[in-house]
CSV table of C-alpha atoms in Angstrom, one decimal:
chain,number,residue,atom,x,y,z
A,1,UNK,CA,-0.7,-27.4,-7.5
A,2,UNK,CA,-4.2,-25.8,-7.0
A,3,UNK,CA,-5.7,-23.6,-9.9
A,4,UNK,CA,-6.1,-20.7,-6.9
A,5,UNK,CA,-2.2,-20.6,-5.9
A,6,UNK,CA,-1.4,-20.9,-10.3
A,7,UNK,CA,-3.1,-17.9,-10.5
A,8,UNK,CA,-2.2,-16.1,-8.0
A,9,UNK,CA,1.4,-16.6,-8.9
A,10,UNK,CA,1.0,-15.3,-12.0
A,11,UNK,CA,-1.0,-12.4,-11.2
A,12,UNK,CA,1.8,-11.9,-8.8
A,13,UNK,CA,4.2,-11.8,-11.6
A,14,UNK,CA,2.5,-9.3,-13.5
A,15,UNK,CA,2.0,-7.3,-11.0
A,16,UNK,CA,5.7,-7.5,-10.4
A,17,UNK,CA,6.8,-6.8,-14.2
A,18,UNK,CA,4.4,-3.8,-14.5
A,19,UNK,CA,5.5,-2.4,-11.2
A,20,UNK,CA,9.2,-3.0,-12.6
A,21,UNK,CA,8.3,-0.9,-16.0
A,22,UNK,CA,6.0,1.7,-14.4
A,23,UNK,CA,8.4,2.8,-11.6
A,24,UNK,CA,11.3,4.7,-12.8
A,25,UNK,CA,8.8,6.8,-15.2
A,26,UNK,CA,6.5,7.7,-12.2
A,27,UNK,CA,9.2,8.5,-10.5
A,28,UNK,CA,11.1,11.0,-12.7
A,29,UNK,CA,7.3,12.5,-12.6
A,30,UNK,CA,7.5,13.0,-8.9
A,31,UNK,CA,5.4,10.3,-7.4
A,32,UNK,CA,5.9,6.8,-5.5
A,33,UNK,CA,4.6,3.6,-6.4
A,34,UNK,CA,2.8,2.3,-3.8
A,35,UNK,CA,1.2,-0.8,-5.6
A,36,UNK,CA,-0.1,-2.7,-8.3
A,37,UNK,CA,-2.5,-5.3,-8.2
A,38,UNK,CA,-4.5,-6.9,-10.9
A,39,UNK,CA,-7.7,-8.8,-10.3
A,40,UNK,CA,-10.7,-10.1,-12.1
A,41,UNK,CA,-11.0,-12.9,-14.7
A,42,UNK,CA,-9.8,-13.8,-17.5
A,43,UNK,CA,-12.5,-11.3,-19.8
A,44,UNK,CA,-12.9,-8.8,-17.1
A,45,UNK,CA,-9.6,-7.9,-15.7
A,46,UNK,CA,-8.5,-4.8,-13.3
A,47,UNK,CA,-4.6,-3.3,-13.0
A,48,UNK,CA,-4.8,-1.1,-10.1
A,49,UNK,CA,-2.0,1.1,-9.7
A,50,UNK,CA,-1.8,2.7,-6.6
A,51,UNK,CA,0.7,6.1,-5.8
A,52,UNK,CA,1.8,9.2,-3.8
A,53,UNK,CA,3.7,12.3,-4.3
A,54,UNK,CA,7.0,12.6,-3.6
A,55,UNK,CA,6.3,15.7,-2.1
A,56,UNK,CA,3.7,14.7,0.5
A,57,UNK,CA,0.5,16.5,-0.7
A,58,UNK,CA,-2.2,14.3,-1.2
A,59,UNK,CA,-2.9,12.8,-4.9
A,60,UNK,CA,-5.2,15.0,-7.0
A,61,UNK,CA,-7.8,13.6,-9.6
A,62,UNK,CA,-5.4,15.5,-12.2
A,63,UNK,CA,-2.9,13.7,-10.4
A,64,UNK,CA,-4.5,9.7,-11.3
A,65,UNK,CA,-5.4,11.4,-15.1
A,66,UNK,CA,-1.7,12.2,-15.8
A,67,UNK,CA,-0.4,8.9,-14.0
A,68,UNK,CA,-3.0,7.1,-16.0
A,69,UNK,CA,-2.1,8.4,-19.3
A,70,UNK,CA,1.4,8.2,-19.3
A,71,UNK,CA,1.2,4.9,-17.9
A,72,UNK,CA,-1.4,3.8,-20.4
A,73,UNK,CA,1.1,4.8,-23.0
A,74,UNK,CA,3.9,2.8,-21.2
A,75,UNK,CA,1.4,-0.4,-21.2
A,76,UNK,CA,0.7,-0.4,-24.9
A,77,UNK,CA,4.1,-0.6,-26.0
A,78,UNK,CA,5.1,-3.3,-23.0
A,79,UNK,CA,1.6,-5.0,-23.6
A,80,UNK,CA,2.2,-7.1,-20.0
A,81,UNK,CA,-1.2,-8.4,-19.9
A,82,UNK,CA,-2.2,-10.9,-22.8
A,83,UNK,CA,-6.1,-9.9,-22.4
A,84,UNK,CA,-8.1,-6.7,-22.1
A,85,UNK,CA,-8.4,-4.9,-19.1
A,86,UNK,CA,-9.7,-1.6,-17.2
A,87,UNK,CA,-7.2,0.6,-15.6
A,88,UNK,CA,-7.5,2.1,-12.5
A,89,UNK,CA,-5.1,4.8,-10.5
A,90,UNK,CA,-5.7,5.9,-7.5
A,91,UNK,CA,-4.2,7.4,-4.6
A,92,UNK,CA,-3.2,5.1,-1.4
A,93,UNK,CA,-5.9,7.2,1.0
A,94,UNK,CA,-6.2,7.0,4.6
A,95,UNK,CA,-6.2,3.8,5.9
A,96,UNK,CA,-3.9,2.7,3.5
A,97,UNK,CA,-2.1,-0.5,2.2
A,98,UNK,CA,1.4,-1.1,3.7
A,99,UNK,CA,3.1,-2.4,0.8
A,100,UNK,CA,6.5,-1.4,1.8
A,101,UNK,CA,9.1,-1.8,4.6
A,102,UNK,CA,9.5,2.3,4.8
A,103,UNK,CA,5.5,2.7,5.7
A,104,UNK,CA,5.8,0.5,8.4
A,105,UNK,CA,8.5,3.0,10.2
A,106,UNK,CA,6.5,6.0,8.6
A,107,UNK,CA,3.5,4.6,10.3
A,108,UNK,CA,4.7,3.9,13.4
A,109,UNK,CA,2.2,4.8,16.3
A,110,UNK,CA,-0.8,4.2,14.0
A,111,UNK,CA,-3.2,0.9,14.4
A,112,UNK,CA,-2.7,-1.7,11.8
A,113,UNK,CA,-4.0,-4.9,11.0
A,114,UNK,CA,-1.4,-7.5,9.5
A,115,UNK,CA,-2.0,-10.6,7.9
A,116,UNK,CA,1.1,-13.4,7.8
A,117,UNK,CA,1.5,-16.0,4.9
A,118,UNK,CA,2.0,-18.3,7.6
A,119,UNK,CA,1.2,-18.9,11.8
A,120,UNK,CA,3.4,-16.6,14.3
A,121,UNK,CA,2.5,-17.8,17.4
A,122,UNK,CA,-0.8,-19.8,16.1
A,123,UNK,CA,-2.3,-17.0,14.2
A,124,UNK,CA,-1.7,-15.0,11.0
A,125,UNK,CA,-4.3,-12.2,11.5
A,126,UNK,CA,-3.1,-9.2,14.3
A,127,UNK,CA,-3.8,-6.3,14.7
A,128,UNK,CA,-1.9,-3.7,16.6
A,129,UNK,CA,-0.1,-0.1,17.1
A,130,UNK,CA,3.2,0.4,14.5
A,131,UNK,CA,6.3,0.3,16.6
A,132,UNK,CA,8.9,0.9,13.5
A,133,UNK,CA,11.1,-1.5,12.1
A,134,UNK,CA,13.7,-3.4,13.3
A,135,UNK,CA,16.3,-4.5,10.0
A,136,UNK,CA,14.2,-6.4,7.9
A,137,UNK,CA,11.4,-6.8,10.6
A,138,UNK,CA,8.2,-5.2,11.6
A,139,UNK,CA,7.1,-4.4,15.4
A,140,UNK,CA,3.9,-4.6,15.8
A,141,UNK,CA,2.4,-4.0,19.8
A,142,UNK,CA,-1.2,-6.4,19.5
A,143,UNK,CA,-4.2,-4.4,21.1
A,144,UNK,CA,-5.2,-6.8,24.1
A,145,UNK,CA,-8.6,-8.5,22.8
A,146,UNK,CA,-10.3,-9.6,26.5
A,147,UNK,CA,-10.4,-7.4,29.2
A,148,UNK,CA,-7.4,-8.1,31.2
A,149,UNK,CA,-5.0,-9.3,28.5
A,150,UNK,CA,-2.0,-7.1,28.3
A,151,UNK,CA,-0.8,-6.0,25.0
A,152,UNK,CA,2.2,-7.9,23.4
A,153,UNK,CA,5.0,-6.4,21.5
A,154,UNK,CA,6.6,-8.9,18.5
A,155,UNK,CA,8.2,-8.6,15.4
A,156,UNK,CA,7.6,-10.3,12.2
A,157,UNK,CA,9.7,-10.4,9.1
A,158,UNK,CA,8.3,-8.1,6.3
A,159,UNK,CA,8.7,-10.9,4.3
A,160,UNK,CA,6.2,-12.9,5.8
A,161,UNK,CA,3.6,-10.2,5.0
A,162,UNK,CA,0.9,-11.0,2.8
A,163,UNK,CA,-1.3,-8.2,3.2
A,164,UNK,CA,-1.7,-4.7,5.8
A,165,UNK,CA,-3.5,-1.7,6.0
A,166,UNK,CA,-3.9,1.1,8.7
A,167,UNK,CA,-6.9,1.0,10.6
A,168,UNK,CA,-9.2,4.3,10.3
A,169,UNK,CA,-9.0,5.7,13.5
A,170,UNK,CA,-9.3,9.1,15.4
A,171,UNK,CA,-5.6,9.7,15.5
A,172,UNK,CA,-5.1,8.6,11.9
A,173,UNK,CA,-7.7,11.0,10.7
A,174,UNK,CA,-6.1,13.6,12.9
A,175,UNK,CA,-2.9,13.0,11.5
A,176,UNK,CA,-4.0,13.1,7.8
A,177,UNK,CA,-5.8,16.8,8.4
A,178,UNK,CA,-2.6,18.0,10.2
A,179,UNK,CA,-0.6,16.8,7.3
A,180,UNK,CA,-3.1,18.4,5.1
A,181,UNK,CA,-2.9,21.4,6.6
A,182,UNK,CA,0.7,21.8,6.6
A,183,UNK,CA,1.2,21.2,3.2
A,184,UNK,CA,-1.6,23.3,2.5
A,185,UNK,CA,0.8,26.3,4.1
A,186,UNK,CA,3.7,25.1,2.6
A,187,UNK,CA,2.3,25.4,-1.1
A,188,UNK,CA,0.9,28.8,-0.5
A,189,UNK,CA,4.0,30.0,0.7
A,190,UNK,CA,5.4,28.7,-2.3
A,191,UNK,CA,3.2,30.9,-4.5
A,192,UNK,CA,3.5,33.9,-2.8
């Protein structure tokens, strides 16, 4: 088995255990795991952790401090990863990962690009406009790449996801500031 796929596999499990521990806690504190992911070398590794609010406002620097500590805390008593490594929180942002099956139906009507562990129809890269979820798979309608072409609509099965992320686009950002906005109102209202 090649070194690459090894380590990847076991990155993949740690990513897996920590995201198993860290969960219910972040949770109970009002936020959503979107993802972790840990990267670097052996000497010079990174855990990202990656969440939202429960609540819909967007994630705060406060926000990533208090994540951060309490996780911290969580991580030194668990001790998942054998060597030294920097932690980093931060919130999903705009043209976010899709990590799981409920952002693919949140998402829907938003460009994405997808990339497939294995070939659907000769290719594993597509990139498209969100059409929901149907069961355990994800509609996805390609954006025609010649002039001429008309677009296709598929699905996939989330499991054969290895990576996705919106696409920054006018309606996206549009959609953000709206959202924004909104809560904005809805916390002012709140305090009043």
């Amino acid at each position: 088995m090649p070194k690459r796929f090894l380590k990847e596999q076991k990155s993949m499990a740690v990513s897996d255990r920590i995201a198993e521990l860290i969960t219910p806690t972040l949770e109970s504190m009002g936020y959503e795991l979107v993802r972790v992911h840990v990267s670097g070398g052996r000497n010079n590794q990174t855990l990202q952790i990656m969440a939202e609010r429960q609540d819909g406002n967007a994630v705060t620097v406060d926000d990533c401090e208090t994540i951060s500590h309490t996780v911290s805390a969580q991580l030194d008593v668990a001790d998942p990863i054998a060597s030294a490594y920097s932690l980093e929180v931060s919130s999903p942002g705009i043209d976010r990962p899709l990590t799981r099956l409920k952002d693919y139906q949140r998402f829907a009507g938003f460009e994405a690009k997808l990339q497939l562990l294995q070939p659907h129809d000769g290719r594993r890269n597509f990139r498209g406009i969100l059409r929901g979820v149907e069961g355990k798979d994800v509609a996805l309608e390609t954006v025609p790449e010649k002039k001429g072409e008309s677009p296709a609509k598929f699905t996939v099965p989330f499991a054969t996801i290895d990576q996705a992320k919106l696409v920054m686009t006018d309606a996206l950002l549009k959609a953000a500031q709206e959202n924004r906005k909104t809560n904005n109102q809805e916390t002012e209202n709140q305090a009043q």
